[in-house]
Coordinates of C-alpha atoms and ligand atoms in Angstrom, one line a residue:
X12 CA -14.8 58.6 52.3
X13 CA -16.1 55.1 51.9
X14 CA -15.4 52.7 49.3
X15 CA -18.2 50.4 47.6
X16 CA -16.6 47.6 45.9
X17 CA -18.3 47.0 42.4
X18 CA -18.4 43.7 40.5
X19 CA -19.2 43.9 36.7
X20 CA -20.8 41.0 34.8
X21 CA -20.2 41.6 31.3
X22 CA -17.5 43.8 29.2
X23 CA -18.7 44.4 25.9
X24 CA -21.1 47.4 24.6
X25 CA -23.0 47.8 28.0
X26 CA -19.9 46.9 30.1
X27 CA -17.8 49.6 28.5
X28 CA -20.8 51.9 29.3
X29 CA -20.9 51.1 32.9
X30 CA -17.2 50.8 33.3
X31 CA -16.8 54.4 32.2
X32 CA -19.7 55.5 34.6
X33 CA -17.9 54.0 37.8
X34 CA -14.9 55.4 36.7
X35 CA -16.0 58.8 35.7
X36 CA -18.6 59.5 38.6
X37 CA -16.0 60.1 41.5
X38 CA -14.8 63.1 39.0
X39 CA -18.0 64.8 38.4
X40 CA -20.2 63.8 41.4
X41 CA -18.0 63.7 44.3
X42 CA -19.4 62.1 47.2
X43 CA -18.8 60.2 50.5
X44 CA -19.4 56.7 49.0
X45 CA -16.7 56.1 46.2
X46 CA -17.2 52.9 43.7
X47 CA -14.0 50.7 43.8
X48 CA -13.8 48.9 40.6
X49 CA -12.9 45.7 41.9
X50 CA -13.6 42.8 39.3
X51 CA -15.2 42.5 35.7
X52 CA -16.3 39.2 34.7
X53 CA -16.9 37.6 31.2
X54 CA -16.7 34.2 30.0
X55 CA -14.2 34.8 27.4
X56 CA -10.5 35.1 29.6
X57 CA -8.7 36.8 26.8
X58 CA -11.6 39.0 26.3
X59 CA -12.3 40.1 29.8
X60 CA -8.6 40.4 30.8
X61 CA -8.3 43.1 28.0
X62 CA -11.2 44.7 28.9
X63 CA -9.9 44.7 32.8
X64 CA -7.0 46.7 31.6
X65 CA -8.6 48.7 28.9
X66 CA -11.6 49.8 31.3
X67 CA -9.7 50.0 34.8
X68 CA -10.8 47.0 36.6
X69 CA -8.3 45.7 39.5
X70 CA -9.2 42.2 38.6
X71 CA -11.0 40.1 36.1
X72 CA -12.6 36.7 36.5
X73 CA -14.7 34.1 34.2
X74 CA -16.8 32.6 36.6
X75 CA -19.7 34.8 37.8
X76 CA -20.8 32.5 40.5
X77 CA -17.5 33.1 42.1
X78 CA -17.6 36.9 41.8
X79 CA -21.1 36.8 43.2
X80 CA -20.1 35.1 46.4
X81 CA -17.2 37.0 47.1
X82 CA -17.2 38.7 50.7
X83 CA -15.5 41.7 50.0
X84 CA -18.0 42.3 46.9
X85 CA -20.9 44.9 47.7
X86 CA -22.7 45.5 44.4
X87 CA -23.1 43.3 41.4
X88 CA -23.7 45.1 38.2
X89 CA -25.3 42.8 35.3
X90 CA -24.7 43.8 31.6
X91 CA -25.2 40.7 30.1
X92 CA -27.7 39.2 27.4
X93 CA -31.1 39.1 29.1
X94 CA -31.1 35.3 29.3
X95 CA -28.6 35.6 32.0
X96 CA -30.2 38.4 34.4
X97 CA -32.6 36.2 36.7
X98 CA -30.0 33.7 37.8
X99 CA -27.5 36.3 38.3
X100 CA -29.5 39.1 40.1
X101 CA -31.5 36.2 42.4
X102 CA -27.7 34.6 43.1
X103 CA -26.5 38.3 43.9
X104 CA -29.5 39.1 46.2
X105 CA -29.3 35.8 48.1
X106 CA -25.5 36.7 48.6
X107 CA -26.6 40.2 50.0
X108 CA -25.4 42.4 47.3
X109 CA -27.0 45.6 46.0
X110 CA -27.8 45.0 42.1
X111 CA -27.8 46.9 39.0
X112 CA -29.2 45.2 35.8
X113 CA -29.6 46.1 32.6
X114 CA -32.9 46.3 30.6
X115 CA -35.2 44.8 30.1
X116 CA -35.2 43.3 33.4
X117 CA -35.6 39.9 32.2
X118 CA -36.6 37.7 29.2
X119 CA -40.1 37.1 30.8
X120 CA -42.5 38.5 33.2
X121 CA -42.2 35.5 35.7
X122 CA -38.2 35.9 36.0
X123 CA -38.8 39.5 36.5
X124 CA -41.0 39.1 39.2
X125 CA -38.7 36.6 40.9
X126 CA -35.8 38.9 40.5
X127 CA -37.8 41.8 42.3
X128 CA -38.9 39.3 45.3
X129 CA -35.6 38.0 45.8
X130 CA -34.1 41.6 46.1
X131 CA -36.9 42.6 48.7
X132 CA -36.5 39.3 50.5
X133 CA -32.9 40.0 50.7
X134 CA -33.2 43.8 51.6
X135 CA -30.7 44.5 49.2
X136 CA -30.9 47.8 46.9
X137 CA -31.8 47.5 43.3
X138 CA -31.8 49.5 40.1
X139 CA -32.5 48.7 36.7
X140 CA -30.5 50.9 34.3
X141 CA -33.1 52.7 32.1
X142 CA -30.0 55.2 31.4
X143 CA -32.1 57.6 29.3
X144 CA -34.3 58.8 32.1
X145 CA -30.8 60.3 33.4
X146 CA -30.9 62.6 30.2
X147 CA -31.2 66.5 31.4
X148 CA -33.9 67.1 28.9
X149 CA -35.8 63.9 29.8
X150 CA -35.3 64.7 33.8
X151 CA -36.7 68.3 32.7
X152 CA -39.5 67.2 30.9
X153 CA -40.7 65.0 33.7
X154 CA -40.7 68.2 35.9
X155 CA -42.6 70.2 33.2
X156 CA -45.4 67.4 33.1
X157 CA -45.2 67.4 37.3
X158 CA -45.6 71.1 37.4
X159 CA -48.4 70.8 35.0
X160 CA -47.1 72.4 32.2
X161 CA -49.1 70.0 29.7
X162 CA -52.2 69.5 31.6
X163 CA -54.3 66.9 31.0
X164 CA -52.6 64.2 28.6
X165 CA -54.6 63.1 25.7
X166 CA -52.0 61.4 23.4
X167 CA -48.8 60.2 23.9
X168 CA -46.2 58.8 21.2
X169 CA -43.2 56.9 21.9
X170 CA -40.8 55.7 18.7
X171 CA -37.5 53.9 18.9
X172 CA -35.9 53.4 15.6
X173 CA -32.6 51.9 14.4
X174 CA -31.2 50.5 11.5
X175 CA -28.4 48.5 12.2
X176 CA -29.5 45.0 11.0
X177 CA -30.9 46.0 7.4
X178 CA -28.1 44.0 5.8
X179 CA -29.3 40.5 5.4
X180 CA -25.7 39.8 5.7
X181 CA -25.6 41.0 9.2
X182 CA -24.9 37.9 11.2
X183 CA -27.0 36.4 13.7
X184 CA -25.7 38.0 17.0
X185 CA -27.5 37.3 20.5
X186 CA -29.9 40.1 20.1
X187 CA -31.3 38.1 17.2
X188 CA -32.2 34.7 19.2
X189 CA -34.9 34.6 21.5
X190 CA -32.9 32.2 23.6
X191 CA -30.7 34.7 24.8
X192 CA -32.8 38.1 24.0
X193 CA -36.4 37.2 25.0
X194 CA -37.6 39.4 22.0
X195 CA -36.1 41.7 19.4
X196 CA -36.9 45.3 18.7
X197 CA -39.5 45.3 21.2
X198 CA -37.6 44.3 24.4
X199 CA -34.1 45.8 23.1
X200 CA -35.6 49.2 22.3
X201 CA -39.2 49.1 22.8
X202 CA -38.3 49.0 26.6
X203 CA -37.1 52.0 26.3
X204 CA -39.9 53.8 24.9
X205 CA -42.1 52.0 27.3
X206 CA -39.9 53.4 30.3
X207 CA -40.2 57.0 28.8
X208 CA -44.1 56.5 28.5
X209 CA -44.3 55.4 32.5
X210 CA -42.0 58.2 33.3
X211 CA -44.0 60.8 31.6
X212 CA -47.5 59.6 31.5
X213 CA -48.0 56.9 34.1
X214 CA -49.0 53.5 33.9
X215 CA -50.5 51.4 30.8
X216 CA -53.8 49.4 31.1
X217 CA -54.1 47.8 27.7
X218 CA -52.5 47.4 24.2
X219 CA -52.9 45.9 20.8
X220 CA -49.8 44.9 18.5
X221 CA -48.4 43.7 15.8
X222 CA -44.8 42.0 15.8
X223 CA -42.7 41.5 12.3
X224 CA -39.6 39.8 11.3
X225 CA -38.7 40.9 8.1
X226 CA -35.2 38.5 7.4
X227 CA -35.7 35.0 8.9
X228 CA -32.3 33.6 8.9
X229 CA -28.8 35.2 9.0
X230 CA -25.1 33.9 8.6
X231 CA -23.9 32.3 12.0
X232 CA -20.7 34.6 13.3
X233 CA -19.3 31.4 15.0
X234 CA -16.4 33.4 17.4
X235 CA -16.6 30.6 19.7
X236 CA -16.3 32.8 22.7
X237 CA -20.0 33.8 22.5
X238 CA -23.1 31.8 22.3
X239 CA -23.9 31.8 19.1
X240 CA -21.8 28.6 17.3
X241 CA -18.7 27.1 17.5
X242 CA -15.4 29.1 16.3
X243 CA -15.6 29.3 12.7
X244 CA -18.8 28.0 12.4
X245 CA -20.3 28.2 8.7
X246 CA -24.1 28.3 7.8
X247 CA -27.1 30.4 8.6
X248 CA -29.4 30.3 12.1
X249 CA -32.8 31.0 12.1
X250 CA -33.7 34.3 13.5
X251 CA -36.2 34.0 16.1
X252 CA -37.1 37.6 17.3
X253 CA -39.1 40.5 16.2
X254 CA -37.3 43.0 13.9
X255 CA -40.2 45.5 14.1
X256 CA -43.0 45.9 16.6
X257 CA -45.6 48.4 16.9
X258 CA -48.4 48.5 19.1
X259 CA -51.5 51.0 20.4
X260 CA -52.2 51.4 24.0
X261 CA -54.7 52.9 26.6
X262 CA -53.0 54.5 29.5
X263 CA -54.9 54.3 32.9
X264 CA -55.0 58.0 32.9
X265 CA -57.3 57.4 30.0
X266 CA -55.0 58.9 27.3
X267 CA -54.2 57.2 24.1
X268 CA -50.8 55.8 23.0
X269 CA -49.0 54.9 19.7
X270 CA -45.7 53.1 19.8
X271 CA -43.2 51.7 17.6
X272 CA -39.9 50.0 17.8
X273 CA -38.1 48.8 15.0
X274 CA -34.5 48.1 13.6
X275 CA -35.2 48.9 10.1
X276 CA -35.6 52.3 9.6
X277 CA -32.9 53.6 7.4
X278 CA -31.0 56.7 8.4
X279 CA -32.7 56.5 12.2
X280 CA -29.5 55.5 14.0
X281 CA -30.5 55.7 17.8
X282 CA -33.9 57.5 17.0
X283 CA -35.3 57.2 20.7
X284 CA -38.4 59.7 20.6
X285 CA -41.4 60.8 22.7
X286 CA -44.2 63.2 22.0
X287 CA -46.7 64.1 24.9
X288 CA -50.0 66.3 23.9
X289 CA -52.0 67.7 27.0
X290 CA -54.6 70.3 27.3
X291 CA -52.4 73.0 28.3
X292 CA -49.4 72.2 26.1
X293 CA -47.0 69.7 24.6
X294 CA -43.5 68.1 24.7
X295 CA -41.2 66.2 22.0
X296 CA -37.7 64.9 22.6
X297 CA -35.5 63.0 20.2
X298 CA -32.5 61.3 21.5
X299 CA -30.4 62.2 18.3
X300 CA -30.5 65.5 19.6
X301 CA -30.3 64.7 23.0
X302 CA -29.5 68.3 24.8
X303 CA -32.8 69.9 23.2
X304 CA -36.3 69.6 24.6
X305 CA -39.4 70.8 22.4
X306 CA -42.1 72.7 24.4
X307 CA -45.5 73.7 22.9
X308 CA -47.1 76.1 25.4
X309 CA -51.3 76.3 24.7
X310 CA -51.9 78.9 27.0
X311 CA -49.8 81.3 25.4
X312 CA -52.2 83.3 23.0
X313 CA -49.7 85.5 21.2
X314 CA -49.6 85.8 17.7
X315 CA -46.2 84.1 17.7
X316 CA -47.2 81.1 19.7
X317 CA -45.3 77.9 18.6
X318 CA -43.0 75.1 19.7
X319 CA -39.9 76.5 21.2
X320 CA -36.4 74.4 21.1
X321 CA -35.4 74.6 25.0
X322 CA -31.2 74.0 24.9
X323 CA -31.4 71.6 28.2
X324 CA -27.8 72.5 29.2
X325 CA -28.3 75.3 31.9
X326 CA -26.9 74.9 35.4
X327 CA -30.8 75.0 36.9
X328 CA -31.1 72.0 34.5
X329 CA -30.9 68.3 36.2
X330 CA -27.4 67.1 36.3
X331 CA -25.8 69.9 33.8
X332 CA -24.4 71.8 36.7
X333 CA -21.9 68.8 37.2
X334 CA -20.5 69.1 33.9
X335 CA -19.9 72.3 31.5
X336 CA -21.0 75.8 31.1
X337 CA -24.5 76.4 29.1
X338 CA -24.2 75.1 25.4
X339 CA -21.4 73.1 26.1
X340 CA -23.6 70.0 25.5
X341 CA -23.1 66.3 26.8
X342 CA -23.6 62.7 25.3
X343 CA -24.4 59.0 25.6
X344 CA -21.9 58.3 28.2
X345 CA -23.3 60.9 30.4
X346 CA -26.4 59.4 30.9
X347 CA -24.6 56.1 32.7
X348 CA -22.8 58.2 34.6
X349 CA -25.9 60.0 35.8
X350 CA -27.5 56.6 36.6
X351 CA -24.5 55.5 38.9
X352 CA -24.6 58.7 40.7
X353 CA -28.4 58.3 41.6
X354 CA -27.7 54.9 42.6
X355 CA -24.5 56.0 45.0
X356 CA -26.9 58.6 46.1
X357 CA -29.6 56.1 47.2
X358 CA -27.2 53.8 48.7
X359 CA -26.0 56.5 50.9
X360 CA -29.1 57.8 51.9
X361 CA -30.4 54.1 52.2
X362 CA -33.2 54.7 49.9
X363 CA -34.8 52.6 46.8
X364 CA -32.8 53.8 43.7
X365 CA -35.2 54.8 40.9
X366 CA -35.7 53.2 38.5
X367 CA -35.8 50.1 40.0
X368 CA -36.8 46.3 39.7
X369 CA -40.3 47.5 40.5
X370 CA -40.2 49.6 37.5
X371 CA -38.3 46.5 35.6
X372 CA -41.7 44.4 36.3
X373 CA -43.9 47.2 35.3
X374 CA -42.1 47.6 32.1
X375 CA -41.8 43.5 31.7
X376 CA -45.6 43.5 31.9
X377 CA -46.1 45.8 29.2
X378 CA -43.7 43.6 27.0
X379 CA -45.7 40.7 28.0
X380 CA -49.1 41.9 27.1
X381 CA -47.6 43.3 23.6
X382 CA -46.1 39.7 22.8
X383 CA -49.6 38.4 23.8
X384 CA -51.6 40.4 21.7
X385 CA -49.4 39.9 18.7
X386 CA -50.6 36.2 19.2
X387 CA -54.3 36.9 20.1
X388 CA -54.5 39.7 17.6
X389 CA -56.6 41.4 20.0
X390 CA -56.5 44.2 22.8
X391 CA -55.0 42.5 25.8
X392 CA -54.8 44.2 29.3
X393 CA -51.3 44.7 30.8
X394 CA -51.3 42.7 34.1
X395 CA -48.1 42.2 36.8
Ligands
SOE8 C1 -28.9 47.9 20.5 O1 -30.3 48.1 20.2 C2 -28.7 49.0 21.4 O2 -27.5 48.9 22.1 C3 -29.6 48.8 23.1 O3 -29.5 47.5 23.2 C4 -29.6 49.7 23.9 O4 -30.4 49.6 25.3 C5 -29.9 51.2 23.5 O5 -29.3 52.1 24.7 C6 -29.0 51.2 22.3 O6 -28.9 50.4 21.3

């Protein structure tokens, strides 16, 4: 067994999920290459020290550049707001580190392309953390599509709906400021919907969109540690991103698409869904029921033909065999464990992880076209 030393930059929500994945992967996906949780990095010394202790990292640091340059580090995992992704990934590539990066890859198409170019020039392996591809039901849906079970695709619907900022008093966190997040609902959750579509229905040709901000300003949080105001700062700040973004799409396979991403859909806590309708069959998935996949077989001419709900927890289904017997469902945190397991397998085999920065650039190109269309109010081609 060989060890591979990991550095994680970011210790909040995604840092927690990634930390758990590095800790669990050796226990459920035993392998030759084992991740060693060497150092976690963040701006706030007290916060990152507590995270190192809680999540089980050997060391902590507040200087990401020092961490990236360390000779004993093999992999840099970037779990920060999007405005830092490009600088960190390019530095990590130049230092010869393999890279994992949270989605969306960057806050602009040019930055995303620069990240891919740096990684390819350095000859390092790279993965974008589109963790939802690693859900057994989603991976199984991909297999059904590849096996021709839906036939010729006609209509694709992707919706990722949440409701965590509907209260006007919810503060101005980094996800609501363009200078940190790049965009709002579109890049944060719409990027996941776009990734599902690219996985299941191929590449986008063109889009026409609308982007809306319902609440234009919010209270500042002023924690001092973050990037959203000095400690205790008061008053309100301007929301500079979309709360709700929707678009129509034409795919290169000539099918039609409808996409929604919103943080203002009350009761939808983490409602990431897709529906694929083809000549032979249909598929439907809802992250809030993530162990289930709905399948309709149009070739079944029986009187009782209907959508059937498949419980995707059999050992023959992707990833499930590593966990529990049928019906003993898994959760959100397992998606990161699967992603890290696949990343380590790619390193062991010296192959390119999937999804990787090429997927990140393709996703960013759709985000870019959606933003251009919201401005032009016309159909826009997706161009990388
Ligand atoms: C907030 O919208 C968020 O944490 C996203 O940033 C994640 O990518 C998504 O998986 C859950 O919701």
